[in-house]
Short mmCIF file of C-alpha atoms in Angstrom, two decimals:
data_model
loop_
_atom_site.label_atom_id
_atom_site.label_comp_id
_atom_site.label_asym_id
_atom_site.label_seq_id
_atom_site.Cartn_x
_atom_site.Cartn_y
_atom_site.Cartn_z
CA UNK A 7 0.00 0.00 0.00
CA UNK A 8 1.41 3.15 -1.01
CA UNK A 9 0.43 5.03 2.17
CA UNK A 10 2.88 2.51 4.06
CA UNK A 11 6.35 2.34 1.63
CA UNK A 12 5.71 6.51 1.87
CA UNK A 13 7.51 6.11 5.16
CA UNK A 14 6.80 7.05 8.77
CA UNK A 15 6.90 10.48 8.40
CA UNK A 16 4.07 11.23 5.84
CA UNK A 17 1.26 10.84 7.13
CA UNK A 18 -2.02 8.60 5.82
CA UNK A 19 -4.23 10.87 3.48
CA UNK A 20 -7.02 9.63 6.03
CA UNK A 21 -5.21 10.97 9.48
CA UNK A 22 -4.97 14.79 7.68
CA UNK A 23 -7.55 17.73 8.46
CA UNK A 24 -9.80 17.23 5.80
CA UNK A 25 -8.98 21.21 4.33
CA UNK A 26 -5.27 19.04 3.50
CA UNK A 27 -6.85 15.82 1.47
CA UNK A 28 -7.18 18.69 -1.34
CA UNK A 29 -4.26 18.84 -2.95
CA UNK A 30 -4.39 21.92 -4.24
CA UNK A 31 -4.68 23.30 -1.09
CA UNK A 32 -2.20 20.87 0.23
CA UNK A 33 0.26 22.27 -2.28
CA UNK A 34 -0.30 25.87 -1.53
CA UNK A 35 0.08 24.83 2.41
CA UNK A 36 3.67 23.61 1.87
CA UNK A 37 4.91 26.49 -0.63
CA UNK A 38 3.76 28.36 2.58
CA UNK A 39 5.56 26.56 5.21
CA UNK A 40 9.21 26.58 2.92
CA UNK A 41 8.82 29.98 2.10
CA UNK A 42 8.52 30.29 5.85
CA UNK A 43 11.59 28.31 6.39
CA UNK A 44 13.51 29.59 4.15
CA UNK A 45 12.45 32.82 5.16
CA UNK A 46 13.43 31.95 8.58
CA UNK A 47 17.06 30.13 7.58
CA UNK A 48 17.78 33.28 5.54
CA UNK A 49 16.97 35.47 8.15
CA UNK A 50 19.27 33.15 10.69
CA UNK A 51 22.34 33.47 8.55
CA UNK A 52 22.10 37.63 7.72
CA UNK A 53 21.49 38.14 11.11
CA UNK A 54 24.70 36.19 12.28
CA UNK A 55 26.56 37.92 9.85
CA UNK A 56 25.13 41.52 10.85
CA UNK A 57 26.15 40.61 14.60
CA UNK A 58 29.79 40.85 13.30
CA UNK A 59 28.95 45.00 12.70
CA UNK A 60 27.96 45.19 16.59
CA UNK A 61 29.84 47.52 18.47
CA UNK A 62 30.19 44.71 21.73
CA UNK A 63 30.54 41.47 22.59
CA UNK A 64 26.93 42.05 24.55
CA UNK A 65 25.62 43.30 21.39
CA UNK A 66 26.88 40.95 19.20
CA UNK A 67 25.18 38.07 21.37
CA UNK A 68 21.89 39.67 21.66
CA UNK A 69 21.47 39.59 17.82
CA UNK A 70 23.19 36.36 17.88
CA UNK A 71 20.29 35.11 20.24
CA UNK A 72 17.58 36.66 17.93
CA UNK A 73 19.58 34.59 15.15
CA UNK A 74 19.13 30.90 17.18
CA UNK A 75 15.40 32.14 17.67
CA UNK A 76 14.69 32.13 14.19
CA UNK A 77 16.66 29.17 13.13
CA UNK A 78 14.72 27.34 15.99
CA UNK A 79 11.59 27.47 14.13
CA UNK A 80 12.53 25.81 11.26
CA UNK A 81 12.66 22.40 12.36
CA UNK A 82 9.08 22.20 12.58
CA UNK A 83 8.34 23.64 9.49
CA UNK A 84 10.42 21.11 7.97
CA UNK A 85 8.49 18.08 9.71
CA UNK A 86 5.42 19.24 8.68
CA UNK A 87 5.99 19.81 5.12
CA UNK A 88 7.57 16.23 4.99
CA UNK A 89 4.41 15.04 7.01
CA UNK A 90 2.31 16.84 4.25
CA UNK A 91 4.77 14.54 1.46
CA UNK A 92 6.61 17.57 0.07
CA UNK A 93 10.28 17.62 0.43
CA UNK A 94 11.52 20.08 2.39
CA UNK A 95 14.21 21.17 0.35
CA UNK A 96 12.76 21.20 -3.08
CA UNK A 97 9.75 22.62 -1.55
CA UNK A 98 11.95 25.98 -0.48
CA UNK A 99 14.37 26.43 -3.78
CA UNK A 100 11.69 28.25 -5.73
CA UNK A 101 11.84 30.98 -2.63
CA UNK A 102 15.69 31.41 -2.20
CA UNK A 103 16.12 33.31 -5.61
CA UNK A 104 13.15 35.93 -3.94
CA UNK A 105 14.32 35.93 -0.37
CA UNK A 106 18.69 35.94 -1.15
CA UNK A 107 17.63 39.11 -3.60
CA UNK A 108 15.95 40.87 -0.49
CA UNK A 109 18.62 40.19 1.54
CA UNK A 110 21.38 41.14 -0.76
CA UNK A 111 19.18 44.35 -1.67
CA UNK A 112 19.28 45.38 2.21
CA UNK A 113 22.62 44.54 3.17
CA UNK A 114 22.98 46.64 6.55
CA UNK A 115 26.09 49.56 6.26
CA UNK A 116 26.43 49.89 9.75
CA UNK A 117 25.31 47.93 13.37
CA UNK A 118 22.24 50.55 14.03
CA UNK A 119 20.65 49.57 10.18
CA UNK A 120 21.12 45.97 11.16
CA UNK A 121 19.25 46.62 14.17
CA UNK A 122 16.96 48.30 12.16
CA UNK A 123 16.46 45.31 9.45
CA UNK A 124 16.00 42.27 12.11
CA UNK A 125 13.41 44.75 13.89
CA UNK A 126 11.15 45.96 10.91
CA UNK A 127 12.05 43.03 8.53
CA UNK A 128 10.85 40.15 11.54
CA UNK A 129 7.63 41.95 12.47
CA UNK A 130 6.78 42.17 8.94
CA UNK A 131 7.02 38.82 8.51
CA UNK A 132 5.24 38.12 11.41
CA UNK A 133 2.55 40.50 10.14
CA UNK A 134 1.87 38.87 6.86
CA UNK A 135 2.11 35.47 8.46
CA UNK A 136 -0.80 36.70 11.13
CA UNK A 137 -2.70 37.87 8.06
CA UNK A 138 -2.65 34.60 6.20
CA UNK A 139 -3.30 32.49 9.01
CA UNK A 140 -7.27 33.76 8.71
CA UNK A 141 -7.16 31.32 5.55
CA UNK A 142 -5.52 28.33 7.02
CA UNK A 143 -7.15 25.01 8.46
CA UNK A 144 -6.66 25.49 12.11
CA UNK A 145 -3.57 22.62 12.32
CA UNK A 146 -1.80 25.02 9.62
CA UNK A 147 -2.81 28.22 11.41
CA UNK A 148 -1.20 26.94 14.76
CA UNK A 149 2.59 25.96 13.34
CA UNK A 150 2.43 28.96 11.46
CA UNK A 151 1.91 31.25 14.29
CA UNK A 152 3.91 29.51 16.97
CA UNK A 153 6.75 29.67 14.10
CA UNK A 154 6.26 33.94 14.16
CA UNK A 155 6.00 34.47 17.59
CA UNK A 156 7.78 37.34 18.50
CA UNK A 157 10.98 37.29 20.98
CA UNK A 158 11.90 39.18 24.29
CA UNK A 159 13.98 41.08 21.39
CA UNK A 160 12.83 43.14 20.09
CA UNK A 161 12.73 45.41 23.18
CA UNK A 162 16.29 45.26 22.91
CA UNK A 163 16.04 46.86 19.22
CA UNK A 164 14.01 49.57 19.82
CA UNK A 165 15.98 50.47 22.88
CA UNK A 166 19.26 50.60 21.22
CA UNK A 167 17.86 52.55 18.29
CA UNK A 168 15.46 55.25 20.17
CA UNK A 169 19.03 55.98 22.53
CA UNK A 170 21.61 55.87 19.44
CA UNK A 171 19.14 58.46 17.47
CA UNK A 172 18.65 60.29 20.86
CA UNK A 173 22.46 60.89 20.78
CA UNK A 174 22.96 61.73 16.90
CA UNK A 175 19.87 62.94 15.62
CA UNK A 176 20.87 63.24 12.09
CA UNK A 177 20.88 59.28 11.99
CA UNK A 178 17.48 59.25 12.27
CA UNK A 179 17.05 60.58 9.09
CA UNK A 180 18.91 58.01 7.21
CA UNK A 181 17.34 54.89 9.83
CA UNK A 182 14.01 56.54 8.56
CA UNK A 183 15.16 56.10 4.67
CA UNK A 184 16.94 52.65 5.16
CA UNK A 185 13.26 51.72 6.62
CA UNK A 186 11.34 52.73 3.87
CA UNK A 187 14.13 50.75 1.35
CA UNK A 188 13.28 47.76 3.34
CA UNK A 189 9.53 47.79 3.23
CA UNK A 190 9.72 48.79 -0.57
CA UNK A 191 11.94 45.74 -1.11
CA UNK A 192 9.85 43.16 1.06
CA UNK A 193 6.92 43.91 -1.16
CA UNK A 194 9.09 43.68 -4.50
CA UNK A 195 9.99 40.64 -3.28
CA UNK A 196 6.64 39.57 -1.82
CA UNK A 197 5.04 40.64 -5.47
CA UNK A 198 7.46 38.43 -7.18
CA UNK A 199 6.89 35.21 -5.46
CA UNK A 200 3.26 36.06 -5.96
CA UNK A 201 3.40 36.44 -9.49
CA UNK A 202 5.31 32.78 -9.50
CA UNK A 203 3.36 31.02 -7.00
CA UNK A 204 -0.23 30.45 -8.13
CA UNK A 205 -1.23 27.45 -5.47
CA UNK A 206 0.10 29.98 -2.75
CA UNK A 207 -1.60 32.99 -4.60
CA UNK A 208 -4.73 31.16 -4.58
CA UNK A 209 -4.83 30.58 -1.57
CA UNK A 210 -4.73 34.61 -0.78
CA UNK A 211 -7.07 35.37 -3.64
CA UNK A 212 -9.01 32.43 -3.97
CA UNK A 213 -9.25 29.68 -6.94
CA UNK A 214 -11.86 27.92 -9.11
CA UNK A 215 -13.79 26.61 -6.35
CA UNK A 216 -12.81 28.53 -3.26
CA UNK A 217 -13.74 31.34 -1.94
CA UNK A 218 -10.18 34.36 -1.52
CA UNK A 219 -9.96 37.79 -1.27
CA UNK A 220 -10.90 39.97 -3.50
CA UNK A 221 -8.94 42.73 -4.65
CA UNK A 222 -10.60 45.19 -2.44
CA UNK A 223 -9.95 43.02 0.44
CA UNK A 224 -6.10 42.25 -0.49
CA UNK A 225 -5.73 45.84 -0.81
CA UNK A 226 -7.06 46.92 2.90
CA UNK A 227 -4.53 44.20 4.27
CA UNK A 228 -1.79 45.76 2.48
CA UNK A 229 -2.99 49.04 4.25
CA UNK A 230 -3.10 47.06 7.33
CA UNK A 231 0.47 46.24 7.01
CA UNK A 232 1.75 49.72 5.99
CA UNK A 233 0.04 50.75 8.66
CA UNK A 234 1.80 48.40 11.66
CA UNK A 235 5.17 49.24 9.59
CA UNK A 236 4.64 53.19 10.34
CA UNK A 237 3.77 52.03 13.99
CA UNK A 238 6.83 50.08 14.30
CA UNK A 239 8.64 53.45 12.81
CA UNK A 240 7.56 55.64 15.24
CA UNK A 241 8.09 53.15 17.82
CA UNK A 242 12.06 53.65 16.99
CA UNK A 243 11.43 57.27 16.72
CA UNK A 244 11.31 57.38 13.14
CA UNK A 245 9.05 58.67 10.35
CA UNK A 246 7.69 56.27 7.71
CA UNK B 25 24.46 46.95 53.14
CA UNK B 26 26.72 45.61 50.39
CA UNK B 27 25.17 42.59 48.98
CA UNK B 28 22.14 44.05 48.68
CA UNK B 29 23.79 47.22 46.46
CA UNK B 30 25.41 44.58 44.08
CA UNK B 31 21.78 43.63 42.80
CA UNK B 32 19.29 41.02 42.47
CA UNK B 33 21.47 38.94 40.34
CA UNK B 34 24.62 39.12 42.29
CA UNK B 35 24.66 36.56 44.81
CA UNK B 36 25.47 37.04 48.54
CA UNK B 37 28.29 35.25 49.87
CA UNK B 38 26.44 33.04 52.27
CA UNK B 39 24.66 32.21 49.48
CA UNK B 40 27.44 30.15 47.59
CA UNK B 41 28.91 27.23 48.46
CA UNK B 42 31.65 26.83 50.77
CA UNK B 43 34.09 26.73 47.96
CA UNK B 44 33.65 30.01 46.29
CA UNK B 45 33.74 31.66 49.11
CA UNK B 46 37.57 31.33 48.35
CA UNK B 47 38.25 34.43 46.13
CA UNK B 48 41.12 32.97 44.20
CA UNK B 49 38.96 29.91 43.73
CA UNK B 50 35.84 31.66 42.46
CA UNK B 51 38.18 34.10 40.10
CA UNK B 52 39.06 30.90 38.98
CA UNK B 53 35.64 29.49 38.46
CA UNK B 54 34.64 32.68 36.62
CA UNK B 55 37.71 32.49 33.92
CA UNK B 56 36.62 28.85 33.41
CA UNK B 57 33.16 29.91 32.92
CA UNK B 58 34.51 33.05 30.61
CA UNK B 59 36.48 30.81 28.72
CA UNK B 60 33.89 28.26 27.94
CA UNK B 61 31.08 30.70 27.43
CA UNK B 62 33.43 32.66 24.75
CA UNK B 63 34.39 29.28 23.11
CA UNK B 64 30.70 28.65 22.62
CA UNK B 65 29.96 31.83 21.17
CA UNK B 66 32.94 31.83 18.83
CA UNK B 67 31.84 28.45 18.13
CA UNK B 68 29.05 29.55 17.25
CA UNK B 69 30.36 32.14 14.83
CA UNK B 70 32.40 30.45 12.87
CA UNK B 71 30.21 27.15 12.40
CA UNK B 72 27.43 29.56 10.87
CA UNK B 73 30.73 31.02 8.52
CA UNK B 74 31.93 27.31 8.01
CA UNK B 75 27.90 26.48 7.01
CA UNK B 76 28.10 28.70 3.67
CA UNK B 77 30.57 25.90 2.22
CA UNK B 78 28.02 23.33 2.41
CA UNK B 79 26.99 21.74 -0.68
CA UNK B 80 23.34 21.74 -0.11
CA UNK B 81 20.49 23.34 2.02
CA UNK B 82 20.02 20.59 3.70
CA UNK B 83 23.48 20.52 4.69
CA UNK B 84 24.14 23.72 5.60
CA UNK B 85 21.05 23.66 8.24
CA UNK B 86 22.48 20.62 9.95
CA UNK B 87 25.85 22.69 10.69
CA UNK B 88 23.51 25.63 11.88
CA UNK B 89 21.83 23.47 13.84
CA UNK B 90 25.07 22.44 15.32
CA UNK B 91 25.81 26.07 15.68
CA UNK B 92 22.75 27.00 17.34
CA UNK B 93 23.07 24.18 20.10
CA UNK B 94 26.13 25.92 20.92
CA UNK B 95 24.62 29.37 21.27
CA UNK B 96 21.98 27.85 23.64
CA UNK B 97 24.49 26.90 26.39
CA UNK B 98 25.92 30.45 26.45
CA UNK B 99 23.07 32.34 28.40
CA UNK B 100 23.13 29.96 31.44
CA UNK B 101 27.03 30.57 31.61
CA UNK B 102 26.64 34.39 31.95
CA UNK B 103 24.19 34.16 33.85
CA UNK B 104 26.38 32.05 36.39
CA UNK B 105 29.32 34.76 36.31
CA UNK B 106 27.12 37.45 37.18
CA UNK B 107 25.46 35.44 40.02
CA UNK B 108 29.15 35.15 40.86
CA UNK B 109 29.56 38.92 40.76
CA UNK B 110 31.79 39.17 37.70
CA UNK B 111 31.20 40.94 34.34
CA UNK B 112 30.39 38.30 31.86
CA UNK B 113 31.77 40.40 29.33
CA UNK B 114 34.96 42.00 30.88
CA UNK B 115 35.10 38.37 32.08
CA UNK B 116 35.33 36.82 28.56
CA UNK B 117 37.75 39.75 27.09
CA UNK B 118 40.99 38.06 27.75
CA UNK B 119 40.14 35.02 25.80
CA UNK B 120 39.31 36.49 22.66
CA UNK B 121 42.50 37.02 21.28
CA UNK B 122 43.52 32.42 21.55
CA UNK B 123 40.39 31.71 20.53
CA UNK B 124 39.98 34.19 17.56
CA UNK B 125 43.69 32.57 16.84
CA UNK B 126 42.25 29.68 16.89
CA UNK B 127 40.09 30.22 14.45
CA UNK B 128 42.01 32.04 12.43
CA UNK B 129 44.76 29.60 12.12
CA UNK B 130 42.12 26.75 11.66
CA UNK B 131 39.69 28.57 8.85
CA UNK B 132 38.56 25.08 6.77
CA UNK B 133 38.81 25.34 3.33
CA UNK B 134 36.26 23.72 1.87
CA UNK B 135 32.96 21.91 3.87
CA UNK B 136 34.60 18.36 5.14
CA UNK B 137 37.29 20.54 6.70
CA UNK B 138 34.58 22.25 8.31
CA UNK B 139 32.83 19.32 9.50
CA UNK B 140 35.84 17.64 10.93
CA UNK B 141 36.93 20.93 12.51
CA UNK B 142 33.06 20.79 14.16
CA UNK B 143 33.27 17.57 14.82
CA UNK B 144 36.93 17.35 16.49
CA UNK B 145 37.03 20.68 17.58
CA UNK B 146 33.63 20.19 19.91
CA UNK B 147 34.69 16.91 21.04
CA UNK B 148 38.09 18.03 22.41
CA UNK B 149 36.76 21.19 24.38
CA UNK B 150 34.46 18.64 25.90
CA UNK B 151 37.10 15.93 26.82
CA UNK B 152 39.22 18.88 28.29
CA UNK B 153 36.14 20.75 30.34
CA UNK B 154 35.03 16.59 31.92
CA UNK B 155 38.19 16.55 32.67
CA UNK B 156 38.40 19.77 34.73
CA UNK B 157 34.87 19.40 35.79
CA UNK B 158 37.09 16.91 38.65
CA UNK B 159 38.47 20.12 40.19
CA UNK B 160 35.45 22.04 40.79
CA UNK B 161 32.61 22.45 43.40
CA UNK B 162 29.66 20.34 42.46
CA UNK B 163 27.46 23.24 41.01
CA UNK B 164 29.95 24.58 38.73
CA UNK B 165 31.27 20.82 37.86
CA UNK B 166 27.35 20.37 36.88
CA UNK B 167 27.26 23.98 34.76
CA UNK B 168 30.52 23.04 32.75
CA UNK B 169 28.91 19.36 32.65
CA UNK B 170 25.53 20.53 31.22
CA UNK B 171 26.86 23.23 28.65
CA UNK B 172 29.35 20.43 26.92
CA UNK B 173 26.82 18.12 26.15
CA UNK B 174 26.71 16.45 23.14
CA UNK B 175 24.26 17.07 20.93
CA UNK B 176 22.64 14.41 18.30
CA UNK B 177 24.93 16.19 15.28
CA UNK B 178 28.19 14.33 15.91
CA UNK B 179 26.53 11.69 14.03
CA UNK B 180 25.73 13.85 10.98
CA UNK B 181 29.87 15.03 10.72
CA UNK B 182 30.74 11.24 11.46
CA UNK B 183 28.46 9.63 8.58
CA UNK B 184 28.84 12.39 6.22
CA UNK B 185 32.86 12.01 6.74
CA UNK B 186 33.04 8.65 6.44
CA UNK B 187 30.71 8.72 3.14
CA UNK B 188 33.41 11.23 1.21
CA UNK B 189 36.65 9.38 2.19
CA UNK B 190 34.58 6.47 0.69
CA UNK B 191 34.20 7.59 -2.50
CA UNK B 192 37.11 9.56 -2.78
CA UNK B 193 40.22 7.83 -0.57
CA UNK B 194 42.71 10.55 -1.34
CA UNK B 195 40.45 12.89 1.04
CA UNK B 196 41.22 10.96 3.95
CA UNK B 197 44.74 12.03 3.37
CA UNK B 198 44.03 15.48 3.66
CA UNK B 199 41.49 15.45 6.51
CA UNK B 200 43.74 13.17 8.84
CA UNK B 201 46.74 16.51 8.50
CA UNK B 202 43.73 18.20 8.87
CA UNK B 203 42.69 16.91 12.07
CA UNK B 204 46.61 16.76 13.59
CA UNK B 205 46.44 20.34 12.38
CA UNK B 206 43.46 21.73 14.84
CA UNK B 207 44.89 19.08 17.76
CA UNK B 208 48.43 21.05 17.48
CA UNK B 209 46.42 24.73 17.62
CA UNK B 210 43.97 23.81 20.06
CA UNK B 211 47.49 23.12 22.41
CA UNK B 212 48.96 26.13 21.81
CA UNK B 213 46.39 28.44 22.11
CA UNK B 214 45.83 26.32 25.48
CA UNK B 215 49.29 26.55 26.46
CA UNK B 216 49.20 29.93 25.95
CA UNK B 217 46.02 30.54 28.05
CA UNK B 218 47.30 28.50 30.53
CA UNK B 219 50.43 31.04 30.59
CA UNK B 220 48.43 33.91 30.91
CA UNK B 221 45.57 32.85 33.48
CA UNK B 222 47.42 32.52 36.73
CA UNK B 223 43.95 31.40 38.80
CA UNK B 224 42.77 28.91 36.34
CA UNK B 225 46.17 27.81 35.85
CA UNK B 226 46.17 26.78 39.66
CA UNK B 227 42.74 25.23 39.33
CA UNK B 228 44.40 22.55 37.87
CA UNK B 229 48.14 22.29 38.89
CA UNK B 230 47.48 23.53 42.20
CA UNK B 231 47.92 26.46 44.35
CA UNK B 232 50.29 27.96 47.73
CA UNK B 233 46.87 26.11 49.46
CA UNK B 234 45.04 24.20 47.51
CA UNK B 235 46.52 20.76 46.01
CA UNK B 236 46.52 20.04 42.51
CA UNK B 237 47.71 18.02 39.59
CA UNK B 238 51.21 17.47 39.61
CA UNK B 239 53.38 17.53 36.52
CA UNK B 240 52.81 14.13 36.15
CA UNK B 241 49.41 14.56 35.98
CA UNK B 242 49.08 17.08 34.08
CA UNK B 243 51.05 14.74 31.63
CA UNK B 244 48.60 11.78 31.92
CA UNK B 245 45.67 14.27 31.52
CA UNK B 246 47.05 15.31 27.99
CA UNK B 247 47.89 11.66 27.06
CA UNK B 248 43.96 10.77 27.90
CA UNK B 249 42.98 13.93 25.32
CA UNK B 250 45.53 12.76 22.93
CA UNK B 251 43.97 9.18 23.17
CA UNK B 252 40.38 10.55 22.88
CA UNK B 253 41.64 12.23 19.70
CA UNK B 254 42.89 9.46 18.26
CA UNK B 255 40.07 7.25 18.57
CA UNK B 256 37.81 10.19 17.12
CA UNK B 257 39.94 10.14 14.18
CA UNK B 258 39.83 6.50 13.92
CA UNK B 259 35.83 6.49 13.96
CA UNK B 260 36.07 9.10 11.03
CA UNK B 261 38.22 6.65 9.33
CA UNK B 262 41.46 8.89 9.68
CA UNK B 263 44.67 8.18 10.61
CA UNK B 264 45.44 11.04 13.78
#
């Protein structure tokens, strides 16, 4: 029986939430969790390499520890999708070309725009991952939002950057720009994957037979998100 | 009233155990700690570094993974110098410079010098920290204990190892100088700790009060890590 040679790991079409016996949906639910994990491993490796910009040892760790936070949630990611019967791997190479580009397009200069980038570029993940979840069977919904929770981090971000722009003011103009270059490339990026994804598209917009968003409705949640990005601004004492 | 100034996570002396009441003996215990928790964290660094040469995704995760188990065990080491009254970071400062050597002098060139560096590298700071773990106060000897652990990823490096030299004997060559090569830096950056640290230096040799390993000792203690080297490199099918 096929269901058995598939291995331990996969499981039985007949143990899955019934949303995940369709397989488009199935397929649009794994293109979600790699681009997650990937999302997640990328993040992991830019932020280790940004810790080597921080002005201290202390420093250094604390982004080190917001690294290890985000590479602990991929393991999970990676179980499901192989309990689902994607491969892990394959399932995330059709997001590194999207996610390397946004991280080679916001390369920090300095320590303060790394602090920046791991501050603005997690909770806009987190943001779009909250937003999705509303379409997800409820299995989906919980692994995706356990993977975004936030940190006791990001405290430490906005601290660091409210005190450094309290003591040179003029670098809060250029934190304010670098922000604005790293919301503009997240949704160049985002629009990309989009554009190549349909199963994960449809899942957004809706398909054939299921009900989405309409364009009215996609647009309001990309207001939504614009709008917790200039909260998260002014929460570092920025503008937008 | 002193203690109480120092702060909530500054212990008070009748709080400790008898033995670091000692002042030399708890200076001691916090260079040991300093030294392990800035191994870690370089560790850490350069694993993430050494994970860009791996050949696949998959790969590469498995050596962060490795990475990020080492990250884990650095919080409850800081926390433990602190507790002890020191300055975690101040603490760690004169160990940079053997360690970053270390590294330095040990860089792999491609990913199956990496993975035996991991591999060999890890297992020798553990062999050496058991070892001391005989010289310390049972809570400390428990810390060190705890935060050298072995995690399930020696495994990975041995398998993975063992795979290559199979299908390409000439490797094993170069890995075995390889592994003689980060046994002979790993003593002389110890040597030369050992040179500079006069209270962990007595930890284990002994002090005007406190007894100690004598130079013969000391002798059979490096013949043991030698040994433990030997067989690793045996297990990775290397000649050491």
């Amino acid at each position: 029986m096929a269901e058995s040679d598939a291995g331990p790991d996969v499981a039985a079409p007949d143990e899955l939430p019934v949303a995940l016996t369709d397989p488009a949906y199935r397929e649009a639910v794994v293109d979600l969790l790699a681009v997650i994990a990937y999302g997640e491993l990328s993040a992991f490796e830019r932020l280790v390499e940004d810790a080597k910009l921080a002005p201290a040892l202390e420093d250094k760790l604390a982004l080190a520890q917001m690294a290890g936070a985000e590479l602990a949630k991929v393991q999970p990611l990676i179980d499901r999708i192989a309990k689902l019967g994607g491969d892990p791997f394959e399932a995330m190479a059709p997001f590194h070309e999207a996610l390397d580009e946004f991280h080679a397009h916001t390369a920090p200069a300095d320590w303060y725009e790394g602090l920046v980038k791991a501050f603005v570029g997690d909770s806009l993940a987190r943001d779009f991952y909250r937003e999705i979840a509303a379409y997800l069977d409820p299995d989906t919904r919980d692994l995706v939002v356990s993977s975004v929770v936030e940190g006791n981090h990001a405290a430490f971000a906005v601290d660091h950057i409210r005190q450094a722009i309290a003591s040179d003011p003029p670098l809060g103009g250029r934190l304010a720009l670098w922000g604005r270059r790293i919301m503009g490339e997240a949704l160049t990026q985002a629009q990309r994957v989009a554009a190549d994804r349909d199963a994960l598209t449809a899942l957004l917009v809706g398909g054939v037979d299921r009900p989405g968003l309409d364009l009215a409705a996609l647009g309001r949640m990309l207001t939504r998100l614009t709008e917790r990005h200039s909260e998260r601004m002014a929460e570092l004492g920025l503008d937008a």
